[in-house]
């Protein structure tokens, strides 16, 4: 149980285009989903927290107009990187939590590797 | 915010050896998780352990919350144990997981 999927697993796009990444909880309802990015040889950095049906909460320094997050249902959250540039190339990982409780376990998706040319 | 420090940053083992990874955190926490990130980037949940001791096969973990540290033990290591091990914690402030910098483990045959 507690499986989280992401699609696509990798994507290459041209500078200036937008890319949408989907995160799905397959066997549980995710009250809260999180989006992280990870640069090579570095740790995970939280970008934003999203609760189903409400606006995402972004971490300091993360541009909300560039990284659009939608959590339309209890099993799906999307991250859209708008007008992508080479510096947005990174590994993007989502996680999901079944309740709003901070003591609940987070389960992670397999990640999406974005390369912007 | 909470600071999380992991040690050692890198570790090279011969297959069959045992190891201990450490995670120190700067404040009280209500959630602590250990993860293994495999070479393809997938984060695999190892333990949810805000306090106490748990074991799962060759892996075990202990968290001493009052002293603000957690230990991950790997016994009889195998080459498939290679990868990066992360400790992540959260406090009562919104439940965001804060990750340590990880320990990169390489197990040689």
mmCIF file of C-alpha atoms in Angstrom:
data_model
loop_
_atom_site.group_PDB
_atom_site.id
_atom_site.type_symbol
_atom_site.label_atom_id
_atom_site.label_comp_id
_atom_site.label_asym_id
_atom_site.label_seq_id
_atom_site.Cartn_x
_atom_site.Cartn_y
_atom_site.Cartn_z
ATOM 1 C CA UNK A 1 0.000 0.000 0.000
ATOM 2 C CA UNK A 2 0.812 3.737 0.048
ATOM 3 C CA UNK A 3 1.990 4.036 -3.553
ATOM 4 C CA UNK A 4 2.621 7.400 -5.181
ATOM 5 C CA UNK A 5 3.208 7.731 -8.907
ATOM 6 C CA UNK A 6 4.572 10.576 -11.020
ATOM 7 C CA UNK A 7 4.273 11.240 -14.695
ATOM 8 C CA UNK A 8 6.324 11.736 -16.738
ATOM 9 C CA UNK A 9 9.424 10.144 -15.259
ATOM 10 C CA UNK A 10 11.611 12.334 -17.435
ATOM 11 C CA UNK A 11 11.051 15.209 -19.828
ATOM 12 C CA UNK A 12 13.218 17.299 -22.124
ATOM 13 C CA UNK A 13 11.852 20.615 -23.329
ATOM 14 C CA UNK A 14 12.972 23.776 -25.054
ATOM 15 C CA UNK A 15 13.555 26.986 -23.152
ATOM 16 C CA UNK A 16 10.378 29.049 -22.869
ATOM 17 C CA UNK A 17 7.921 26.164 -22.930
ATOM 18 C CA UNK A 18 5.763 24.972 -20.029
ATOM 19 C CA UNK A 19 5.877 21.503 -18.533
ATOM 20 C CA UNK A 20 3.245 19.802 -16.398
ATOM 21 C CA UNK A 21 4.134 17.053 -13.905
ATOM 22 C CA UNK A 22 1.440 14.872 -12.330
ATOM 23 C CA UNK A 23 1.564 13.275 -8.901
ATOM 24 C CA UNK A 24 -1.002 10.622 -7.975
ATOM 25 C CA UNK A 25 -1.683 8.669 -4.820
ATOM 26 C CA UNK A 26 -2.767 5.273 -6.140
ATOM 27 C CA UNK A 27 -4.188 3.486 -3.134
ATOM 28 C CA UNK A 28 -4.991 6.169 -0.597
ATOM 29 C CA UNK A 29 -6.509 9.612 -0.450
ATOM 30 C CA UNK A 30 -3.915 12.320 -0.005
ATOM 31 C CA UNK A 31 -5.129 15.220 2.097
ATOM 32 C CA UNK A 32 -1.775 16.919 1.679
ATOM 33 C CA UNK A 33 0.808 16.737 -1.086
ATOM 34 C CA UNK A 34 4.289 18.220 -1.169
ATOM 35 C CA UNK A 35 6.590 19.177 -4.022
ATOM 36 C CA UNK A 36 10.375 19.045 -3.705
ATOM 37 C CA UNK A 37 13.268 19.692 -6.032
ATOM 38 C CA UNK A 38 16.662 18.085 -5.834
ATOM 39 C CA UNK A 39 19.829 19.204 -7.602
ATOM 40 C CA UNK A 40 22.612 16.680 -8.291
ATOM 41 C CA UNK A 41 24.456 15.546 -5.169
ATOM 42 C CA UNK A 42 22.209 17.684 -2.973
ATOM 43 C CA UNK A 43 19.371 17.095 -0.566
ATOM 44 C CA UNK A 44 15.662 17.606 -1.169
ATOM 45 C CA UNK A 45 14.353 21.137 -0.845
ATOM 46 C CA UNK A 46 10.657 21.682 -0.202
ATOM 47 C CA UNK A 47 9.035 23.955 -2.788
ATOM 48 C CA UNK A 48 5.401 23.998 -1.686
ATOM 49 C CA UNK A 49 2.682 22.284 0.294
ATOM 50 C CA UNK A 50 -0.744 21.756 -1.195
ATOM 51 C CA UNK A 51 -3.971 20.732 0.456
ATOM 52 C CA UNK A 52 -6.856 19.431 -1.612
ATOM 53 C CA UNK A 53 -9.177 22.204 -2.692
ATOM 54 C CA UNK A 54 -7.074 25.109 -1.435
ATOM 55 C CA UNK A 55 -4.190 27.207 -2.678
ATOM 56 C CA UNK A 56 -0.685 25.896 -2.263
ATOM 57 C CA UNK A 57 1.667 27.340 0.331
ATOM 58 C CA UNK A 58 5.040 28.148 -1.193
ATOM 59 C CA UNK A 59 8.369 28.172 0.582
ATOM 60 C CA UNK A 60 10.356 31.359 0.746
ATOM 61 C CA UNK A 61 12.180 32.035 -2.505
ATOM 62 C CA UNK A 62 9.936 29.855 -4.673
ATOM 63 C CA UNK A 63 8.126 31.829 -7.383
ATOM 64 C CA UNK A 64 4.456 30.915 -7.259
ATOM 65 C CA UNK A 65 3.816 32.313 -10.743
ATOM 66 C CA UNK A 66 6.547 30.141 -12.187
ATOM 67 C CA UNK A 67 5.702 26.921 -10.368
ATOM 68 C CA UNK A 68 1.937 26.518 -10.544
ATOM 69 C CA UNK A 69 0.503 23.872 -8.254
ATOM 70 C CA UNK A 70 -3.003 22.481 -8.447
ATOM 71 C CA UNK A 71 -4.432 19.927 -6.027
ATOM 72 C CA UNK A 72 -7.824 19.374 -7.567
ATOM 73 C CA UNK A 73 -8.662 16.027 -6.018
ATOM 74 C CA UNK A 74 -7.627 13.811 -3.125
ATOM 75 C CA UNK A 75 -5.512 11.688 -5.454
ATOM 76 C CA UNK A 76 -3.974 14.163 -7.892
ATOM 77 C CA UNK A 77 -1.685 17.166 -7.676
ATOM 78 C CA UNK A 78 0.041 18.839 -10.617
ATOM 79 C CA UNK A 79 3.112 21.041 -10.842
ATOM 80 C CA UNK A 80 3.450 23.209 -13.941
ATOM 81 C CA UNK A 81 6.803 24.814 -14.628
ATOM 82 C CA UNK A 82 5.938 27.839 -16.754
ATOM 83 C CA UNK A 83 8.336 29.372 -19.264
ATOM 84 C CA UNK A 84 11.018 26.911 -18.286
ATOM 85 C CA UNK A 85 14.682 27.901 -18.487
ATOM 86 C CA UNK A 86 17.859 25.822 -18.206
ATOM 87 C CA UNK A 87 18.258 26.748 -14.531
ATOM 88 C CA UNK A 88 14.917 24.992 -13.867
ATOM 89 C CA UNK A 89 16.492 21.695 -14.887
ATOM 90 C CA UNK A 90 16.284 19.499 -11.818
ATOM 91 C CA UNK A 91 14.770 16.385 -10.282
ATOM 92 C CA UNK A 92 11.253 17.107 -9.047
ATOM 93 C CA UNK A 93 9.746 14.797 -6.426
ATOM 94 C CA UNK A 94 6.284 14.798 -4.922
ATOM 95 C CA UNK A 95 5.084 13.216 -1.719
ATOM 96 C CA UNK A 96 1.665 12.557 -0.278
ATOM 97 C CA UNK A 97 0.236 12.248 3.193
ATOM 98 C CA UNK A 98 -3.072 10.632 4.009
ATOM 99 C CA UNK A 99 -4.060 13.054 6.730
ATOM 100 C CA UNK A 100 -3.398 16.641 7.714
ATOM 101 C CA UNK A 101 -1.475 15.469 10.757
ATOM 102 C CA UNK A 102 2.211 16.339 10.833
ATOM 103 C CA UNK A 103 2.875 13.033 12.574
ATOM 104 C CA UNK A 104 1.623 11.011 9.610
ATOM 105 C CA UNK A 105 4.054 9.342 7.238
ATOM 106 C CA UNK A 106 4.841 10.949 3.877
ATOM 107 C CA UNK A 107 5.164 8.662 0.866
ATOM 108 C CA UNK A 108 7.258 9.731 -2.088
ATOM 109 C CA UNK A 109 6.828 9.414 -5.823
ATOM 110 C CA UNK A 110 9.640 8.171 -8.084
ATOM 111 C CA UNK A 111 10.501 11.682 -9.278
ATOM 112 C CA UNK A 112 10.547 13.503 -12.613
ATOM 113 C CA UNK A 113 13.816 14.516 -14.207
ATOM 114 C CA UNK A 114 13.393 17.794 -16.125
ATOM 115 C CA UNK A 115 15.977 18.962 -18.615
ATOM 116 C CA UNK A 116 15.478 22.355 -20.245
ATOM 117 C CA UNK A 117 17.556 22.974 -23.351
ATOM 118 C CA UNK B 1 13.806 26.365 11.873
ATOM 119 C CA UNK B 2 15.000 22.910 12.726
ATOM 120 C CA UNK B 3 18.504 21.981 11.593
ATOM 121 C CA UNK B 4 19.271 18.394 10.602
ATOM 122 C CA UNK B 5 22.810 17.081 10.399
ATOM 123 C CA UNK B 6 23.777 13.649 9.140
ATOM 124 C CA UNK B 7 27.068 11.872 9.522
ATOM 125 C CA UNK B 8 29.166 10.627 7.953
ATOM 126 C CA UNK B 9 28.603 12.331 4.581
ATOM 127 C CA UNK B 10 30.179 9.412 2.729
ATOM 128 C CA UNK B 11 30.800 5.810 3.648
ATOM 129 C CA UNK B 12 32.465 2.995 1.739
ATOM 130 C CA UNK B 13 31.979 -0.555 2.992
ATOM 131 C CA UNK B 14 32.958 -4.017 1.976
ATOM 132 C CA UNK B 15 30.021 -6.344 1.429
ATOM 133 C CA UNK B 16 29.083 -8.028 4.687
ATOM 134 C CA UNK B 17 30.218 -5.191 6.936
ATOM 135 C CA UNK B 18 27.989 -3.375 9.436
ATOM 136 C CA UNK B 19 27.486 0.381 9.659
ATOM 137 C CA UNK B 20 25.824 3.074 11.746
ATOM 138 C CA UNK B 21 24.474 6.303 10.298
ATOM 139 C CA UNK B 22 23.654 9.215 12.556
ATOM 140 C CA UNK B 23 21.084 12.022 12.386
ATOM 141 C CA UNK B 24 21.203 14.950 14.818
ATOM 142 C CA UNK B 25 18.401 17.496 14.998
ATOM 143 C CA UNK B 26 18.302 20.840 16.729
ATOM 144 C CA UNK B 27 14.823 20.886 18.272
ATOM 145 C CA UNK B 28 12.029 18.595 19.404
ATOM 146 C CA UNK B 29 10.257 16.761 16.600
ATOM 147 C CA UNK B 30 7.014 14.870 16.177
ATOM 148 C CA UNK B 31 7.984 13.052 12.999
ATOM 149 C CA UNK B 32 11.248 11.458 11.951
ATOM 150 C CA UNK B 33 11.647 9.303 8.870
ATOM 151 C CA UNK B 34 14.608 7.489 7.351
ATOM 152 C CA UNK B 35 14.738 7.035 3.578
ATOM 153 C CA UNK B 36 16.963 5.268 1.095
ATOM 154 C CA UNK B 37 17.304 6.980 -2.275
ATOM 155 C CA UNK B 38 18.278 4.416 -4.871
ATOM 156 C CA UNK B 39 20.451 5.221 -7.909
ATOM 157 C CA UNK B 40 17.322 5.987 -9.960
ATOM 158 C CA UNK B 41 16.201 8.627 -7.491
ATOM 159 C CA UNK B 42 13.319 6.788 -5.845
ATOM 160 C CA UNK B 43 12.962 7.536 -2.156
ATOM 161 C CA UNK B 44 12.086 4.410 -0.242
ATOM 162 C CA UNK B 45 10.586 4.682 3.230
ATOM 163 C CA UNK B 46 12.682 2.746 5.710
ATOM 164 C CA UNK B 47 11.354 3.802 9.081
ATOM 165 C CA UNK B 48 8.910 6.193 10.662
ATOM 166 C CA UNK B 49 10.520 6.574 14.062
ATOM 167 C CA UNK B 50 9.999 9.769 16.097
ATOM 168 C CA UNK B 51 11.063 7.792 19.164
ATOM 169 C CA UNK B 52 12.027 4.292 20.221
ATOM 170 C CA UNK B 53 13.540 1.403 18.307
ATOM 171 C CA UNK B 54 12.362 -0.504 15.246
ATOM 172 C CA UNK B 55 13.809 -3.332 13.203
ATOM 173 C CA UNK B 56 13.123 -4.522 9.683
ATOM 174 C CA UNK B 57 15.334 -7.357 8.527
ATOM 175 C CA UNK B 58 18.957 -6.210 8.374
ATOM 176 C CA UNK B 59 18.007 -2.642 9.161
ATOM 177 C CA UNK B 60 17.151 -1.154 12.507
ATOM 178 C CA UNK B 61 16.740 2.364 13.828
ATOM 179 C CA UNK B 62 16.742 4.048 17.196
ATOM 180 C CA UNK B 63 15.623 7.565 18.022
ATOM 181 C CA UNK B 64 16.431 9.154 21.369
ATOM 182 C CA UNK B 65 14.120 12.144 21.212
ATOM 183 C CA UNK B 66 15.281 13.675 24.493
ATOM 184 C CA UNK B 67 18.854 13.799 23.190
ATOM 185 C CA UNK B 68 17.809 14.789 19.668
ATOM 186 C CA UNK B 69 19.418 12.099 17.595
ATOM 187 C CA UNK B 70 18.548 9.029 15.600
ATOM 188 C CA UNK B 71 20.705 6.135 14.434
ATOM 189 C CA UNK B 72 20.227 3.818 11.466
ATOM 190 C CA UNK B 73 22.004 0.474 11.660
ATOM 191 C CA UNK B 74 22.740 -1.598 8.582
ATOM 192 C CA UNK B 75 24.014 -5.096 9.233
ATOM 193 C CA UNK B 76 25.612 -7.524 6.763
ATOM 194 C CA UNK B 77 25.575 -4.881 4.045
ATOM 195 C CA UNK B 78 24.902 -5.839 0.433
ATOM 196 C CA UNK B 79 25.737 -4.045 -2.809
ATOM 197 C CA UNK B 80 22.037 -3.240 -3.217
ATOM 198 C CA UNK B 81 22.239 -1.147 -0.038
ATOM 199 C CA UNK B 82 24.268 1.432 -1.977
ATOM 200 C CA UNK B 83 22.695 4.837 -2.412
ATOM 201 C CA UNK B 84 21.970 7.883 -0.305
ATOM 202 C CA UNK B 85 20.315 7.618 3.100
ATOM 203 C CA UNK B 86 18.312 10.607 4.259
ATOM 204 C CA UNK B 87 16.921 11.485 7.634
ATOM 205 C CA UNK B 88 13.991 13.917 7.642
ATOM 206 C CA UNK B 89 12.164 15.493 10.561
ATOM 207 C CA UNK B 90 9.191 17.726 11.167
ATOM 208 C CA UNK B 91 7.985 19.694 14.143
ATOM 209 C CA UNK B 92 4.577 20.966 15.125
ATOM 210 C CA UNK B 93 4.861 23.939 12.756
ATOM 211 C CA UNK B 94 2.921 22.713 9.736
ATOM 212 C CA UNK B 95 4.456 19.286 9.458
ATOM 213 C CA UNK B 96 6.967 20.072 6.737
ATOM 214 C CA UNK B 97 9.722 17.509 6.453
ATOM 215 C CA UNK B 98 13.201 18.987 6.756
ATOM 216 C CA UNK B 99 15.860 16.792 5.177
ATOM 217 C CA UNK B 100 19.428 16.296 6.230
ATOM 218 C CA UNK B 101 22.185 16.366 3.634
ATOM 219 C CA UNK B 102 22.294 12.594 3.452
ATOM 220 C CA UNK B 103 24.914 9.881 3.806
ATOM 221 C CA UNK B 104 26.124 8.398 0.542
ATOM 222 C CA UNK B 105 26.826 4.709 1.055
ATOM 223 C CA UNK B 106 28.799 2.606 -1.365
ATOM 224 C CA UNK B 107 29.016 -1.132 -0.722
ATOM 225 C CA UNK B 108 31.776 -2.888 -2.663
ATOM 226 C CA UNK B 109 31.577 -6.586 -3.599
#
